[in-house]
PDB file of N, CA, C and O in Angstrom:
ATOM      1  N   MET A   1       0.843  -1.206   0.015  1.00 80.00           N
ATOM      2  CA  MET A   1       0.050  -0.019   0.074  1.00 80.00           C
ATOM      3  C   MET A   1       0.830   1.262  -0.033  1.00 80.00           C
ATOM      4  O   MET A   1       1.745   1.343   0.845  1.00 80.00           O
ATOM      5  N   VAL A   2       0.594   2.174  -0.814  1.00 85.00           N
ATOM      6  CA  VAL A   2       1.320   3.410  -0.968  1.00 85.00           C
ATOM      7  C   VAL A   2       0.844   4.447   0.007  1.00 85.00           C
ATOM      8  O   VAL A   2      -0.459   4.669   0.188  1.00 85.00           O
ATOM      9  N   GLU A   3       1.748   4.898   0.766  1.00 90.00           N
ATOM     10  CA  GLU A   3       1.336   6.014   1.834  1.00 90.00           C
ATOM     11  C   GLU A   3       1.278   7.316   1.050  1.00 90.00           C
ATOM     12  O   GLU A   3       2.145   7.622   0.280  1.00 90.00           O
ATOM     13  N   GLU A   4       0.323   8.153   1.374  1.00 92.00           N
ATOM     14  CA  GLU A   4       0.155   9.409   0.814  1.00 92.00           C
ATOM     15  C   GLU A   4       0.034  10.476   1.830  1.00 92.00           C
ATOM     16  O   GLU A   4      -0.171  10.352   2.973  1.00 92.00           O
ATOM     17  N   ARG A   5       0.428  11.666   1.426  1.00 92.00           N
ATOM     18  CA  ARG A   5       0.320  12.881   2.252  1.00 92.00           C
ATOM     19  C   ARG A   5      -0.300  14.070   1.414  1.00 92.00           C
ATOM     20  O   ARG A   5      -0.265  13.975   0.255  1.00 92.00           O
ATOM     21  N   LEU A   6      -0.709  15.098   2.143  1.00 95.00           N
ATOM     22  CA  LEU A   6      -1.387  16.282   1.483  1.00 95.00           C
ATOM     23  C   LEU A   6      -0.201  17.278   1.246  1.00 95.00           C
ATOM     24  O   LEU A   6       0.437  17.758   2.193  1.00 95.00           O
ATOM     25  N   SER A   7      -0.001  17.506  -0.050  1.00 97.00           N
ATOM     26  CA  SER A   7       1.056  18.559  -0.314  1.00 97.00           C
ATOM     27  C   SER A   7       0.265  19.870  -0.694  1.00 97.00           C
ATOM     28  O   SER A   7      -0.937  19.831  -1.075  1.00 97.00           O
ATOM     29  N   ASN A   8       0.839  20.882  -0.711  1.00 98.00           N
ATOM     30  CA  ASN A   8       0.218  22.237  -1.058  1.00 98.00           C
ATOM     31  C   ASN A   8       1.162  23.148  -1.686  1.00 98.00           C
ATOM     32  O   ASN A   8       2.424  23.220  -1.497  1.00 98.00           O
ATOM     33  N   SER A   9       0.600  24.087  -2.382  1.00 98.00           N
ATOM     34  CA  SER A   9       1.328  25.223  -3.013  1.00 98.00           C
ATOM     35  C   SER A   9       0.749  26.525  -2.550  1.00 98.00           C
ATOM     36  O   SER A   9       0.814  27.503  -3.210  1.00 98.00           O
ATOM     37  N   LEU A  10       0.327  26.522  -1.253  1.00 98.00           N
ATOM     38  CA  LEU A  10      -0.331  27.738  -0.684  1.00 98.00           C
ATOM     39  C   LEU A  10       0.665  28.789  -0.587  1.00 98.00           C
ATOM     40  O   LEU A  10       0.302  29.984  -0.993  1.00 98.00           O
ATOM     41  N   LYS A  11       1.915  28.689  -0.300  1.00 98.00           N
ATOM     42  CA  LYS A  11       2.838  29.686  -0.102  1.00 98.00           C
ATOM     43  C   LYS A  11       3.050  30.420  -1.520  1.00 98.00           C
ATOM     44  O   LYS A  11       3.146  31.663  -1.582  1.00 98.00           O
ATOM     45  N   VAL A  12       3.198  29.573  -2.570  1.00 98.00           N
ATOM     46  CA  VAL A  12       3.398  30.133  -3.953  1.00 98.00           C
ATOM     47  C   VAL A  12       2.235  31.040  -4.313  1.00 98.00           C
ATOM     48  O   VAL A  12       2.440  32.165  -4.844  1.00 98.00           O
ATOM     49  N   HIS A  13       1.018  30.583  -4.105  1.00 98.00           N
ATOM     50  CA  HIS A  13      -0.173  31.301  -4.548  1.00 98.00           C
ATOM     51  C   HIS A  13      -0.345  32.491  -3.663  1.00 98.00           C
ATOM     52  O   HIS A  13      -0.714  33.624  -4.217  1.00 98.00           O
ATOM     53  N   ARG A  14      -0.033  32.461  -2.319  1.00 98.00           N
ATOM     54  CA  ARG A  14      -0.153  33.627  -1.450  1.00 98.00           C
ATOM     55  C   ARG A  14       0.810  34.665  -1.870  1.00 98.00           C
ATOM     56  O   ARG A  14       0.527  35.856  -1.949  1.00 98.00           O
ATOM     57  N   ALA A  15       2.067  34.290  -2.095  1.00 98.00           N
ATOM     58  CA  ALA A  15       3.140  35.185  -2.452  1.00 98.00           C
ATOM     59  C   ALA A  15       2.792  35.895  -3.882  1.00 98.00           C
ATOM     60  O   ALA A  15       3.098  37.082  -4.036  1.00 98.00           O
ATOM     61  N   ALA A  16       2.212  35.217  -4.767  1.00 98.00           N
ATOM     62  CA  ALA A  16       1.863  35.731  -6.031  1.00 98.00           C
ATOM     63  C   ALA A  16       0.879  36.940  -5.919  1.00 98.00           C
ATOM     64  O   ALA A  16       0.844  37.763  -6.754  1.00 98.00           O
ATOM     65  N   LEU A  17       0.128  36.977  -4.877  1.00 98.00           N
ATOM     66  CA  LEU A  17      -0.828  37.980  -4.644  1.00 98.00           C
ATOM     67  C   LEU A  17      -0.205  39.068  -3.614  1.00 98.00           C
ATOM     68  O   LEU A  17      -1.070  39.827  -3.147  1.00 98.00           O
ATOM     69  N   ASN A  18       1.023  38.868  -3.310  1.00 98.00           N
ATOM     70  CA  ASN A  18       1.669  39.811  -2.374  1.00 98.00           C
ATOM     71  C   ASN A  18       0.940  39.877  -1.003  1.00 98.00           C
ATOM     72  O   ASN A  18       0.842  41.001  -0.426  1.00 98.00           O
ATOM     73  N   LEU A  19       0.489  38.713  -0.525  1.00 98.00           N
ATOM     74  CA  LEU A  19      -0.129  38.623   0.783  1.00 98.00           C
ATOM     75  C   LEU A  19       0.767  37.977   1.732  1.00 98.00           C
ATOM     76  O   LEU A  19       1.536  37.087   1.413  1.00 98.00           O
ATOM     77  N   THR A  20       0.752  38.505   2.956  1.00 98.00           N
ATOM     78  CA  THR A  20       1.664  38.019   3.981  1.00 98.00           C
ATOM     79  C   THR A  20       0.759  36.810   4.637  1.00 98.00           C
ATOM     80  O   THR A  20      -0.423  36.689   4.388  1.00 98.00           O
ATOM     81  N   GLN A  21       1.370  35.963   5.426  1.00 98.00           N
ATOM     82  CA  GLN A  21       0.647  34.951   6.176  1.00 98.00           C
ATOM     83  C   GLN A  21      -0.398  35.564   7.008  1.00 98.00           C
ATOM     84  O   GLN A  21      -1.546  35.085   7.062  1.00 98.00           O
ATOM     85  N   ALA A  22      -0.075  36.619   7.611  1.00 98.00           N
ATOM     86  CA  ALA A  22      -1.184  37.407   8.490  1.00 98.00           C
ATOM     87  C   ALA A  22      -2.300  37.962   7.717  1.00 98.00           C
ATOM     88  O   ALA A  22      -3.424  37.823   8.064  1.00 98.00           O
ATOM     89  N   ASP A  23      -2.007  38.421   6.440  1.00 98.00           N
ATOM     90  CA  ASP A  23      -3.009  38.987   5.600  1.00 98.00           C
ATOM     91  C   ASP A  23      -4.015  37.874   5.317  1.00 98.00           C
ATOM     92  O   ASP A  23      -5.188  38.069   5.347  1.00 98.00           O
ATOM     93  N   LEU A  24      -3.396  36.700   4.763  1.00 98.00           N
ATOM     94  CA  LEU A  24      -4.303  35.608   4.349  1.00 98.00           C
ATOM     95  C   LEU A  24      -5.066  35.098   5.570  1.00 98.00           C
ATOM     96  O   LEU A  24      -6.211  34.659   5.496  1.00 98.00           O
ATOM     97  N   ALA A  25      -4.387  34.973   6.712  1.00 98.00           N
ATOM     98  CA  ALA A  25      -5.127  34.476   7.964  1.00 98.00           C
ATOM     99  C   ALA A  25      -6.285  35.321   8.283  1.00 98.00           C
ATOM    100  O   ALA A  25      -7.362  34.833   8.558  1.00 98.00           O
ATOM    101  N   GLU A  26      -6.150  36.629   8.170  1.00 98.00           N
ATOM    102  CA  GLU A  26      -7.333  37.581   8.453  1.00 98.00           C
ATOM    103  C   GLU A  26      -8.416  37.344   7.440  1.00 98.00           C
ATOM    104  O   GLU A  26      -9.573  37.354   7.871  1.00 98.00           O
ATOM    105  N   LEU A  27      -8.018  37.155   6.158  1.00 98.00           N
ATOM    106  CA  LEU A  27      -9.127  36.986   5.156  1.00 98.00           C
ATOM    107  C   LEU A  27      -9.952  35.725   5.318  1.00 98.00           C
ATOM    108  O   LEU A  27     -11.050  35.799   5.054  1.00 98.00           O
ATOM    109  N   VAL A  28      -9.292  34.679   5.887  1.00 98.00           N
ATOM    110  CA  VAL A  28     -10.021  33.482   6.043  1.00 98.00           C
ATOM    111  C   VAL A  28     -10.380  33.246   7.530  1.00 98.00           C
ATOM    112  O   VAL A  28     -11.108  32.195   7.908  1.00 98.00           O
ATOM    113  N   GLY A  29     -10.101  34.064   8.439  1.00 98.00           N
ATOM    114  CA  GLY A  29     -10.498  33.930   9.867  1.00 98.00           C
ATOM    115  C   GLY A  29      -9.764  32.886  10.623  1.00 98.00           C
ATOM    116  O   GLY A  29     -10.339  32.096  11.387  1.00 98.00           O
ATOM    117  N   THR A  30      -8.429  32.871  10.382  1.00 98.00           N
ATOM    118  CA  THR A  30      -7.576  31.874  11.178  1.00 98.00           C
ATOM    119  C   THR A  30      -6.372  32.652  11.667  1.00 98.00           C
ATOM    120  O   THR A  30      -6.380  33.872  11.545  1.00 98.00           O
ATOM    121  N   THR A  31      -5.507  32.053  12.193  1.00 98.00           N
ATOM    122  CA  THR A  31      -4.158  32.645  12.762  1.00 98.00           C
ATOM    123  C   THR A  31      -3.023  32.450  11.697  1.00 98.00           C
ATOM    124  O   THR A  31      -3.035  31.609  10.821  1.00 98.00           O
ATOM    125  N   ARG A  32      -2.095  33.384  11.842  1.00 98.00           N
ATOM    126  CA  ARG A  32      -0.948  33.272  11.017  1.00 98.00           C
ATOM    127  C   ARG A  32      -0.158  32.024  11.391  1.00 98.00           C
ATOM    128  O   ARG A  32       0.448  31.387  10.386  1.00 98.00           O
ATOM    129  N   LYS A  33      -0.194  31.551  12.593  1.00 98.00           N
ATOM    130  CA  LYS A  33       0.452  30.332  12.921  1.00 98.00           C
ATOM    131  C   LYS A  33      -0.052  29.137  12.155  1.00 98.00           C
ATOM    132  O   LYS A  33       0.540  28.167  11.750  1.00 98.00           O
ATOM    133  N   SER A  34      -1.414  29.113  11.954  1.00 98.00           N
ATOM    134  CA  SER A  34      -2.068  28.058  11.234  1.00 98.00           C
ATOM    135  C   SER A  34      -1.717  28.052   9.792  1.00 98.00           C
ATOM    136  O   SER A  34      -1.454  27.034   9.136  1.00 98.00           O
ATOM    137  N   ILE A  35      -1.609  29.255   9.190  1.00 98.00           N
ATOM    138  CA  ILE A  35      -1.258  29.422   7.750  1.00 98.00           C
ATOM    139  C   ILE A  35       0.192  28.917   7.586  1.00 98.00           C
ATOM    140  O   ILE A  35       0.505  28.115   6.697  1.00 98.00           O
ATOM    141  N   ASN A  36       1.034  29.260   8.593  1.00 98.00           N
ATOM    142  CA  ASN A  36       2.465  28.767   8.531  1.00 98.00           C
ATOM    143  C   ASN A  36       2.577  27.310   8.607  1.00 98.00           C
ATOM    144  O   ASN A  36       3.284  26.645   7.845  1.00 98.00           O
ATOM    145  N   ALA A  37       1.753  26.665   9.532  1.00 98.00           N
ATOM    146  CA  ALA A  37       1.726  25.180   9.704  1.00 98.00           C
ATOM    147  C   ALA A  37       1.285  24.510   8.501  1.00 98.00           C
ATOM    148  O   ALA A  37       1.736  23.416   8.064  1.00 98.00           O
ATOM    149  N   ILE A  38       0.216  25.069   7.793  1.00 98.00           N
ATOM    150  CA  ILE A  38      -0.286  24.503   6.630  1.00 98.00           C
ATOM    151  C   ILE A  38       0.820  24.575   5.477  1.00 98.00           C
ATOM    152  O   ILE A  38       0.947  23.548   4.797  1.00 98.00           O
ATOM    153  N   GLU A  39       1.396  25.650   5.295  1.00 98.00           N
ATOM    154  CA  GLU A  39       2.357  25.851   4.288  1.00 98.00           C
ATOM    155  C   GLU A  39       3.582  24.832   4.411  1.00 98.00           C
ATOM    156  O   GLU A  39       4.138  24.279   3.588  1.00 98.00           O
ATOM    157  N   ALA A  40       3.842  24.634   5.791  1.00 97.00           N
ATOM    158  CA  ALA A  40       4.959  23.819   6.111  1.00 97.00           C
ATOM    159  C   ALA A  40       4.626  22.273   6.082  1.00 97.00           C
ATOM    160  O   ALA A  40       5.495  21.445   6.130  1.00 97.00           O
ATOM    161  N   GLY A  41       3.390  22.006   5.804  1.00 95.00           N
ATOM    162  CA  GLY A  41       2.952  20.602   5.839  1.00 95.00           C
ATOM    163  C   GLY A  41       2.833  19.992   7.209  1.00 95.00           C
ATOM    164  O   GLY A  41       2.655  18.802   7.323  1.00 95.00           O
ATOM    165  N   ARG A  42       2.821  20.763   8.265  1.00 96.00           N
ATOM    166  CA  ARG A  42       2.602  20.308   9.640  1.00 96.00           C
ATOM    167  C   ARG A  42       1.215  20.130  10.011  1.00 96.00           C
ATOM    168  O   ARG A  42       0.896  19.582  11.063  1.00 96.00           O
ATOM    169  N   MET A  43       0.290  20.781   9.283  1.00 97.00           N
ATOM    170  CA  MET A  43      -1.057  20.801   9.552  1.00 97.00           C
ATOM    171  C   MET A  43      -1.913  20.586   8.301  1.00 97.00           C
ATOM    172  O   MET A  43      -1.566  21.203   7.319  1.00 97.00           O
ATOM    173  N   VAL A  44      -2.934  19.774   8.432  1.00 97.00           N
ATOM    174  CA  VAL A  44      -3.845  19.565   7.317  1.00 97.00           C
ATOM    175  C   VAL A  44      -5.094  20.308   7.670  1.00 97.00           C
ATOM    176  O   VAL A  44      -5.789  20.213   8.630  1.00 97.00           O
ATOM    177  N   PRO A  45      -5.416  21.313   6.707  1.00 98.00           N
ATOM    178  CA  PRO A  45      -6.608  22.107   6.995  1.00 98.00           C
ATOM    179  C   PRO A  45      -7.864  21.313   6.985  1.00 98.00           C
ATOM    180  O   PRO A  45      -7.977  20.436   6.205  1.00 98.00           O
ATOM    181  N   SER A  46      -8.880  21.791   7.701  1.00 98.00           N
ATOM    182  CA  SER A  46     -10.186  21.173   7.528  1.00 98.00           C
ATOM    183  C   SER A  46     -10.754  21.512   6.136  1.00 98.00           C
ATOM    184  O   SER A  46     -10.201  22.369   5.511  1.00 98.00           O
ATOM    185  N   THR A  47     -11.761  20.733   5.772  1.00 97.00           N
ATOM    186  CA  THR A  47     -12.378  21.024   4.414  1.00 97.00           C
ATOM    187  C   THR A  47     -12.828  22.455   4.415  1.00 97.00           C
ATOM    188  O   THR A  47     -12.640  23.187   3.389  1.00 97.00           O
ATOM    189  N   PHE A  48     -13.469  22.917   5.413  1.00 98.00           N
ATOM    190  CA  PHE A  48     -13.994  24.384   5.495  1.00 98.00           C
ATOM    191  C   PHE A  48     -12.893  25.256   5.307  1.00 98.00           C
ATOM    192  O   PHE A  48     -13.022  26.216   4.573  1.00 98.00           O
ATOM    193  N   LEU A  49     -11.795  25.183   5.961  1.00 98.00           N
ATOM    194  CA  LEU A  49     -10.646  26.145   5.853  1.00 98.00           C
ATOM    195  C   LEU A  49     -10.078  25.995   4.485  1.00 98.00           C
ATOM    196  O   LEU A  49      -9.669  27.002   3.872  1.00 98.00           O
ATOM    197  N   ALA A  50      -9.933  24.814   3.990  1.00 98.00           N
ATOM    198  CA  ALA A  50      -9.313  24.606   2.559  1.00 98.00           C
ATOM    199  C   ALA A  50     -10.257  25.412   1.608  1.00 98.00           C
ATOM    200  O   ALA A  50      -9.719  25.997   0.677  1.00 98.00           O
ATOM    201  N   LEU A  51     -11.513  25.261   1.689  1.00 98.00           N
ATOM    202  CA  LEU A  51     -12.449  25.993   0.838  1.00 98.00           C
ATOM    203  C   LEU A  51     -12.326  27.495   0.991  1.00 98.00           C
ATOM    204  O   LEU A  51     -12.433  28.258   0.024  1.00 98.00           O
ATOM    205  N   LYS A  52     -12.146  27.949   2.306  1.00 98.00           N
ATOM    206  CA  LYS A  52     -12.064  29.356   2.418  1.00 98.00           C
ATOM    207  C   LYS A  52     -10.687  29.864   1.856  1.00 98.00           C
ATOM    208  O   LYS A  52     -10.663  31.012   1.295  1.00 98.00           O
ATOM    209  N   LEU A  53      -9.707  29.084   1.969  1.00 98.00           N
ATOM    210  CA  LEU A  53      -8.414  29.582   1.498  1.00 98.00           C
ATOM    211  C   LEU A  53      -8.481  29.639  -0.107  1.00 98.00           C
ATOM    212  O   LEU A  53      -8.019  30.580  -0.670  1.00 98.00           O
ATOM    213  N   ALA A  54      -9.181  28.619  -0.692  1.00 98.00           N
ATOM    214  CA  ALA A  54      -9.250  28.649  -2.200  1.00 98.00           C
ATOM    215  C   ALA A  54     -10.076  29.923  -2.657  1.00 98.00           C
ATOM    216  O   ALA A  54      -9.678  30.556  -3.617  1.00 98.00           O
ATOM    217  N   ARG A  55     -11.105  30.192  -1.941  1.00 98.00           N
ATOM    218  CA  ARG A  55     -11.930  31.261  -2.283  1.00 98.00           C
ATOM    219  C   ARG A  55     -11.228  32.593  -2.178  1.00 98.00           C
ATOM    220  O   ARG A  55     -11.170  33.494  -2.955  1.00 98.00           O
ATOM    221  N   ALA A  56     -10.352  32.739  -1.005  1.00 98.00           N
ATOM    222  CA  ALA A  56      -9.505  34.034  -0.821  1.00 98.00           C
ATOM    223  C   ALA A  56      -8.570  34.144  -1.850  1.00 98.00           C
ATOM    224  O   ALA A  56      -8.223  35.307  -2.225  1.00 98.00           O
ATOM    225  N   LEU A  57      -8.085  33.025  -2.455  1.00 98.00           N
ATOM    226  CA  LEU A  57      -6.985  33.145  -3.432  1.00 98.00           C
ATOM    227  C   LEU A  57      -7.574  33.050  -4.802  1.00 98.00           C
ATOM    228  O   LEU A  57      -6.834  33.090  -5.840  1.00 98.00           O
ATOM    229  N   ASN A  58      -8.911  32.931  -4.875  1.00 98.00           N
ATOM    230  CA  ASN A  58      -9.597  32.833  -6.240  1.00 98.00           C
ATOM    231  C   ASN A  58      -9.086  31.700  -7.053  1.00 98.00           C
ATOM    232  O   ASN A  58      -8.904  31.755  -8.262  1.00 98.00           O
ATOM    233  N   LEU A  59      -8.978  30.499  -6.317  1.00 98.00           N
ATOM    234  CA  LEU A  59      -8.551  29.267  -7.052  1.00 98.00           C
ATOM    235  C   LEU A  59      -9.469  28.083  -6.597  1.00 98.00           C
ATOM    236  O   LEU A  59     -10.205  28.154  -5.683  1.00 98.00           O
ATOM    237  N   LYS A  60      -9.313  27.035  -7.295  1.00 98.00           N
ATOM    238  CA  LYS A  60      -9.956  25.823  -6.859  1.00 98.00           C
ATOM    239  C   LYS A  60      -9.163  25.208  -5.836  1.00 98.00           C
ATOM    240  O   LYS A  60      -7.910  25.278  -5.902  1.00 98.00           O
ATOM    241  N   VAL A  61      -9.724  24.368  -4.989  1.00 98.00           N
ATOM    242  CA  VAL A  61      -9.069  23.684  -3.968  1.00 98.00           C
ATOM    243  C   VAL A  61      -7.821  22.824  -4.480  1.00 98.00           C
ATOM    244  O   VAL A  61      -6.716  22.749  -4.032  1.00 98.00           O
ATOM    245  N   GLU A  62      -8.220  22.169  -5.642  1.00 97.00           N
ATOM    246  CA  GLU A  62      -7.329  21.271  -6.282  1.00 97.00           C
ATOM    247  C   GLU A  62      -6.031  21.877  -6.855  1.00 97.00           C
ATOM    248  O   GLU A  62      -5.023  21.355  -7.053  1.00 97.00           O
ATOM    249  N   SER A  63      -6.066  23.272  -7.046  1.00 97.00           N
ATOM    250  CA  SER A  63      -4.961  24.080  -7.501  1.00 97.00           C
ATOM    251  C   SER A  63      -4.054  24.305  -6.267  1.00 97.00           C
ATOM    252  O   SER A  63      -2.881  24.665  -6.612  1.00 97.00           O
ATOM    253  N   ILE A  64      -4.494  24.137  -5.081  1.00 98.00           N
ATOM    254  CA  ILE A  64      -3.593  24.499  -3.944  1.00 98.00           C
ATOM    255  C   ILE A  64      -3.141  23.144  -3.268  1.00 98.00           C
ATOM    256  O   ILE A  64      -2.058  22.985  -2.891  1.00 98.00           O
ATOM    257  N   PHE A  65      -4.095  22.169  -3.133  1.00 98.00           N
ATOM    258  CA  PHE A  65      -3.886  20.942  -2.415  1.00 98.00           C
ATOM    259  C   PHE A  65      -3.841  19.756  -3.269  1.00 98.00           C
ATOM    260  O   PHE A  65      -4.691  19.690  -4.246  1.00 98.00           O
ATOM    261  N   ALA A  66      -3.007  18.793  -3.036  1.00 97.00           N
ATOM    262  CA  ALA A  66      -2.955  17.445  -3.805  1.00 97.00           C
ATOM    263  C   ALA A  66      -2.532  16.434  -2.883  1.00 97.00           C
ATOM    264  O   ALA A  66      -1.613  16.516  -1.950  1.00 97.00           O
ATOM    265  N   LEU A  67      -2.794  15.188  -3.247  1.00 95.00           N
ATOM    266  CA  LEU A  67      -2.273  14.000  -2.545  1.00 95.00           C
ATOM    267  C   LEU A  67      -1.036  13.568  -3.255  1.00 95.00           C
ATOM    268  O   LEU A  67      -1.000  13.597  -4.516  1.00 95.00           O
ATOM    269  N   SER A  68      -0.005  13.308  -2.508  1.00 90.00           N
ATOM    270  CA  SER A  68       1.287  12.921  -3.136  1.00 90.00           C
ATOM    271  C   SER A  68       1.788  11.688  -2.330  1.00 90.00           C
ATOM    272  O   SER A  68       1.630  11.637  -1.168  1.00 90.00           O
ATOM    273  N   ALA A  69       2.497  10.773  -3.061  1.00 89.00           N
ATOM    274  CA  ALA A  69       3.092   9.603  -2.412  1.00 89.00           C
ATOM    275  C   ALA A  69       4.297  10.029  -1.599  1.00 89.00           C
ATOM    276  O   ALA A  69       5.002  10.881  -1.954  1.00 89.00           O
ATOM    277  N   VAL A  70       4.318   9.263  -0.455  1.00 82.00           N
ATOM    278  CA  VAL A  70       5.487   9.610   0.360  1.00 82.00           C
ATOM    279  C   VAL A  70       6.666   8.776  -0.005  1.00 82.00           C
ATOM    280  O   VAL A  70       6.643   7.702  -0.442  1.00 82.00           O
TER     281      VAL A  70
END
């Protein structure tokens, strides 16, 4: 069985819009520390938060998050 993890390109998309982690956190109603943990792969966001992040960045969730083999 192949083990998978959730990878993301949140930092790339956030930076492309010149948003700081704090800016994005405020837009979606979370903390800068949570954004940092998601970007670093230490935290998997809830479905609700993932959808809010995608909406804030004007992207589809699949453009930010993907399953990848470990």
